[in-house]
């Protein structure tokens, strides 16, 4: 079974630029999560999708972050404009409804200069 | 107060030692309890998850949950250098809402 795929793996941008991350979840997983993990901290949930609907985006900075999951499969997370404090690893995870576990991708490491 | 508290360490032990990792939580509504292992520059990998109070064993790993004390532990027996990683505890509410600890960095010295 293929795991969660993410791209790019690394990205360096300057502040005020925009950036987009892509995630392809495990086949058949209806739930998709985006997390932000700052160095030395645990993952912080940004947004949770159930199929292509948003379940929880309470911690998503909506003035600069946006996410979509078209057709209930792949998802993209966008930051526009980026700030220095957005430097972090962005993790995508997926899971199935009723299964209280989730599986993570390798993450995208973002550095904002 | 954070939902989940975890001592960040770092923790350094000799090979073969028994390692104890712990988390406390404040929300009694948490139903599922998980431990993830995260190697440097990798995504978290699910190690164990449990629902009820008590112990769950998987090879060298034992997960323990005490709901009355709101306390969970992960024990690693006969620790190996390959166990060197950051260990994250996580808990979930109904509806698959997950909350993570900050992680404990573990180094097993050969």
Short mmCIF file of C-alpha atoms in Angstrom, two decimals:
data_model
loop_
_atom_site.label_atom_id
_atom_site.label_comp_id
_atom_site.label_asym_id
_atom_site.label_seq_id
_atom_site.Cartn_x
_atom_site.Cartn_y
_atom_site.Cartn_z
CA UNK A 1 0.00 0.00 0.00
CA UNK A 2 1.45 3.33 -1.07
CA UNK A 3 1.84 5.89 1.70
CA UNK A 4 0.92 9.55 1.83
CA UNK A 5 2.82 11.49 -0.83
CA UNK A 6 3.83 15.13 -0.49
CA UNK A 7 5.66 17.56 -2.71
CA UNK A 8 7.86 19.44 -2.81
CA UNK A 9 10.05 18.09 -0.02
CA UNK A 10 11.87 21.38 0.49
CA UNK A 11 11.08 24.96 -0.40
CA UNK A 12 12.92 28.21 0.24
CA UNK A 13 11.14 31.49 -0.45
CA UNK A 14 11.41 35.10 0.56
CA UNK A 15 8.86 36.73 2.83
CA UNK A 16 5.77 38.06 1.10
CA UNK A 17 6.09 35.44 -1.66
CA UNK A 18 3.49 32.72 -2.14
CA UNK A 19 3.98 28.97 -1.94
CA UNK A 20 1.84 25.87 -2.49
CA UNK A 21 2.16 22.35 -1.16
CA UNK A 22 0.55 19.23 -2.56
CA UNK A 23 -0.62 16.06 -0.83
CA UNK A 24 -1.90 12.75 -2.16
CA UNK A 25 -3.42 10.64 0.63
CA UNK A 26 -3.55 6.87 0.94
CA UNK A 27 -6.09 5.46 -1.49
CA UNK A 28 -9.53 5.21 0.06
CA UNK A 29 -8.81 7.50 3.01
CA UNK A 30 -11.65 9.97 3.36
CA UNK A 31 -10.05 12.12 6.05
CA UNK A 32 -7.12 14.39 5.25
CA UNK A 33 -5.21 16.64 7.62
CA UNK A 34 -2.68 19.41 7.22
CA UNK A 35 -0.40 20.10 10.16
CA UNK A 36 2.27 22.67 10.84
CA UNK A 37 5.26 21.47 12.86
CA UNK A 38 7.66 24.11 14.08
CA UNK A 39 11.10 22.88 15.16
CA UNK A 40 10.98 21.36 18.63
CA UNK A 41 7.19 21.27 18.77
CA UNK A 42 4.47 18.75 18.07
CA UNK A 43 2.29 19.00 14.97
CA UNK A 44 -0.43 21.64 15.11
CA UNK A 45 -3.58 20.98 13.11
CA UNK A 46 -4.26 23.57 10.43
CA UNK A 47 -7.21 22.01 8.64
CA UNK A 48 -9.11 18.74 8.51
CA UNK A 49 -11.12 17.53 5.51
CA UNK A 50 -13.71 14.78 5.37
CA UNK A 51 -13.91 13.91 1.68
CA UNK A 52 -13.92 17.38 0.11
CA UNK A 53 -15.65 19.15 2.99
CA UNK A 54 -13.89 21.06 5.78
CA UNK A 55 -14.39 19.58 9.26
CA UNK A 56 -12.11 21.87 11.26
CA UNK A 57 -10.13 24.91 10.17
CA UNK A 58 -10.24 26.81 13.43
CA UNK A 59 -6.44 27.15 13.64
CA UNK A 60 -5.87 28.04 9.99
CA UNK A 61 -4.67 31.67 9.60
CA UNK A 62 -7.25 32.40 6.96
CA UNK A 63 -5.84 35.79 6.06
CA UNK A 64 -2.83 34.09 4.46
CA UNK A 65 -3.44 30.32 4.38
CA UNK A 66 -5.90 28.48 2.17
CA UNK A 67 -6.48 24.83 1.43
CA UNK A 68 -8.67 22.84 -0.87
CA UNK A 69 -9.39 19.22 -1.56
CA UNK A 70 -11.02 18.85 -4.91
CA UNK A 71 -12.85 15.61 -5.67
CA UNK A 72 -12.08 14.34 -2.16
CA UNK A 73 -8.61 13.04 -3.04
CA UNK A 74 -5.57 15.30 -3.51
CA UNK A 75 -5.19 18.46 -1.53
CA UNK A 76 -3.21 21.67 -1.80
CA UNK A 77 -2.22 24.09 0.94
CA UNK A 78 -1.25 27.62 -0.04
CA UNK A 79 0.41 30.45 1.85
CA UNK A 80 0.12 33.97 0.45
CA UNK A 81 1.94 36.08 1.49
CA UNK A 82 4.46 34.12 3.55
CA UNK A 83 5.93 35.44 6.79
CA UNK A 84 9.17 34.51 8.53
CA UNK A 85 7.23 32.68 11.25
CA UNK A 86 5.75 30.32 8.63
CA UNK A 87 9.10 28.52 8.47
CA UNK A 88 8.17 25.00 9.53
CA UNK A 89 7.49 21.50 8.27
CA UNK A 90 4.05 21.07 6.75
CA UNK A 91 2.76 17.58 7.26
CA UNK A 92 -0.13 15.93 5.49
CA UNK A 93 -1.86 12.93 7.04
CA UNK A 94 -4.80 10.75 6.07
CA UNK A 95 -7.11 8.31 7.79
CA UNK A 96 -10.40 6.49 7.44
CA UNK A 97 -13.62 7.39 9.19
CA UNK A 98 -14.06 5.41 12.35
CA UNK A 99 -10.40 4.48 12.46
CA UNK A 100 -8.78 6.49 15.18
CA UNK A 101 -5.39 6.60 13.57
CA UNK A 102 -3.75 8.64 10.86
CA UNK A 103 -0.79 8.14 8.59
CA UNK A 104 1.67 10.88 7.82
CA UNK A 105 3.55 11.86 4.72
CA UNK A 106 7.22 12.87 4.82
CA UNK A 107 6.40 16.56 5.06
CA UNK A 108 7.45 19.69 3.20
CA UNK A 109 10.16 21.72 4.88
CA UNK A 110 9.58 25.44 4.29
CA UNK A 111 12.14 28.14 4.97
CA UNK A 112 11.04 31.75 4.65
CA UNK A 113 13.89 34.26 4.37
CA UNK B 1 -2.98 24.96 30.08
CA UNK B 2 -2.15 22.86 27.05
CA UNK B 3 -4.40 19.94 26.22
CA UNK B 4 -1.43 17.55 26.20
CA UNK B 5 1.80 17.96 28.16
CA UNK B 6 4.97 16.07 27.32
CA UNK B 7 8.47 16.47 28.71
CA UNK B 8 10.64 17.45 25.72
CA UNK B 9 13.80 15.88 27.17
CA UNK B 10 16.28 15.31 25.68
CA UNK B 11 16.65 11.84 27.08
CA UNK B 12 19.89 9.90 26.65
CA UNK B 13 20.22 6.25 27.70
CA UNK B 14 22.71 3.42 27.14
CA UNK B 15 21.82 0.60 24.78
CA UNK B 16 19.76 -2.09 26.49
CA UNK B 17 18.16 0.28 29.00
CA UNK B 18 14.43 0.48 29.67
CA UNK B 19 13.02 3.81 28.52
CA UNK B 20 9.92 5.43 29.97
CA UNK B 21 8.18 8.24 28.09
CA UNK B 22 5.18 10.03 29.56
CA UNK B 23 2.37 12.44 28.77
CA UNK B 24 -0.38 13.99 30.80
CA UNK B 25 -3.62 15.47 29.54
CA UNK B 26 -6.42 17.60 30.83
CA UNK B 27 -9.43 16.69 28.68
CA UNK B 28 -11.28 13.66 30.02
CA UNK B 29 -13.14 13.38 26.69
CA UNK B 30 -10.06 11.98 24.92
CA UNK B 31 -10.88 8.48 23.78
CA UNK B 32 -7.90 7.19 21.82
CA UNK B 33 -4.25 7.42 22.78
CA UNK B 34 -1.36 7.04 20.38
CA UNK B 35 2.40 7.07 20.26
CA UNK B 36 4.28 8.15 17.16
CA UNK B 37 7.97 7.90 16.39
CA UNK B 38 9.55 10.60 14.29
CA UNK B 39 13.02 10.27 12.85
CA UNK B 40 14.89 13.39 11.85
CA UNK B 41 13.51 14.92 8.65
CA UNK B 42 10.73 12.32 8.42
CA UNK B 43 7.01 12.35 9.10
CA UNK B 44 5.65 10.79 12.31
CA UNK B 45 5.14 7.03 12.17
CA UNK B 46 2.40 5.38 14.22
CA UNK B 47 3.84 3.01 16.82
CA UNK B 48 0.89 2.07 18.97
CA UNK B 49 -2.60 3.13 19.76
CA UNK B 50 -4.99 2.12 22.49
CA UNK B 51 -8.49 2.92 23.62
CA UNK B 52 -8.92 1.71 27.16
CA UNK B 53 -7.02 2.03 30.39
CA UNK B 54 -4.41 -0.63 30.94
CA UNK B 55 -1.42 -1.96 29.07
CA UNK B 56 -0.90 -2.90 25.44
CA UNK B 57 2.25 -4.67 24.37
CA UNK B 58 3.87 -4.94 20.94
CA UNK B 59 7.30 -6.48 20.91
CA UNK B 60 9.67 -4.29 22.89
CA UNK B 61 7.06 -1.55 23.25
CA UNK B 62 4.37 -1.27 25.92
CA UNK B 63 1.77 1.49 25.98
CA UNK B 64 0.05 2.23 29.26
CA UNK B 65 -3.02 4.38 29.81
CA UNK B 66 -4.37 5.53 33.16
CA UNK B 67 -7.56 7.48 32.46
CA UNK B 68 -8.23 8.16 36.14
CA UNK B 69 -4.91 10.01 36.42
CA UNK B 70 -5.01 11.34 32.84
CA UNK B 71 -1.57 9.90 32.25
CA UNK B 72 -0.11 7.77 29.47
CA UNK B 73 3.27 6.11 29.11
CA UNK B 74 5.35 4.32 26.53
CA UNK B 75 7.97 1.84 27.71
CA UNK B 76 10.75 0.61 25.46
CA UNK B 77 12.59 -2.49 26.63
CA UNK B 78 16.10 -3.42 25.53
CA UNK B 79 16.50 -0.06 23.80
CA UNK B 80 18.52 0.00 20.59
CA UNK B 81 20.42 2.81 18.82
CA UNK B 82 17.77 2.56 16.07
CA UNK B 83 15.20 3.71 18.66
CA UNK B 84 16.87 7.13 18.68
CA UNK B 85 14.13 9.49 17.53
CA UNK B 86 11.53 11.90 18.80
CA UNK B 87 8.50 10.26 20.36
CA UNK B 88 5.17 12.06 20.13
CA UNK B 89 2.11 11.22 22.16
CA UNK B 90 -1.26 12.02 20.63
CA UNK B 91 -4.86 11.80 21.72
CA UNK B 92 -8.10 12.08 19.89
CA UNK B 93 -11.64 13.19 20.49
CA UNK B 94 -14.67 11.74 18.74
CA UNK B 95 -14.67 12.96 15.15
CA UNK B 96 -10.98 12.25 14.67
CA UNK B 97 -9.71 15.48 16.26
CA UNK B 98 -6.11 14.88 17.22
CA UNK B 99 -3.96 16.66 19.78
CA UNK B 100 -0.21 16.13 19.98
CA UNK B 101 2.40 16.54 22.67
CA UNK B 102 5.57 18.46 21.90
CA UNK B 103 7.62 15.28 21.59
CA UNK B 104 10.48 13.77 23.62
CA UNK B 105 13.87 13.46 21.96
CA UNK B 106 15.51 10.11 22.76
CA UNK B 107 19.10 9.08 22.07
CA UNK B 108 20.23 5.50 22.70
CA UNK B 109 23.99 5.34 23.04
CA UNK B 110 25.71 2.16 21.77
#
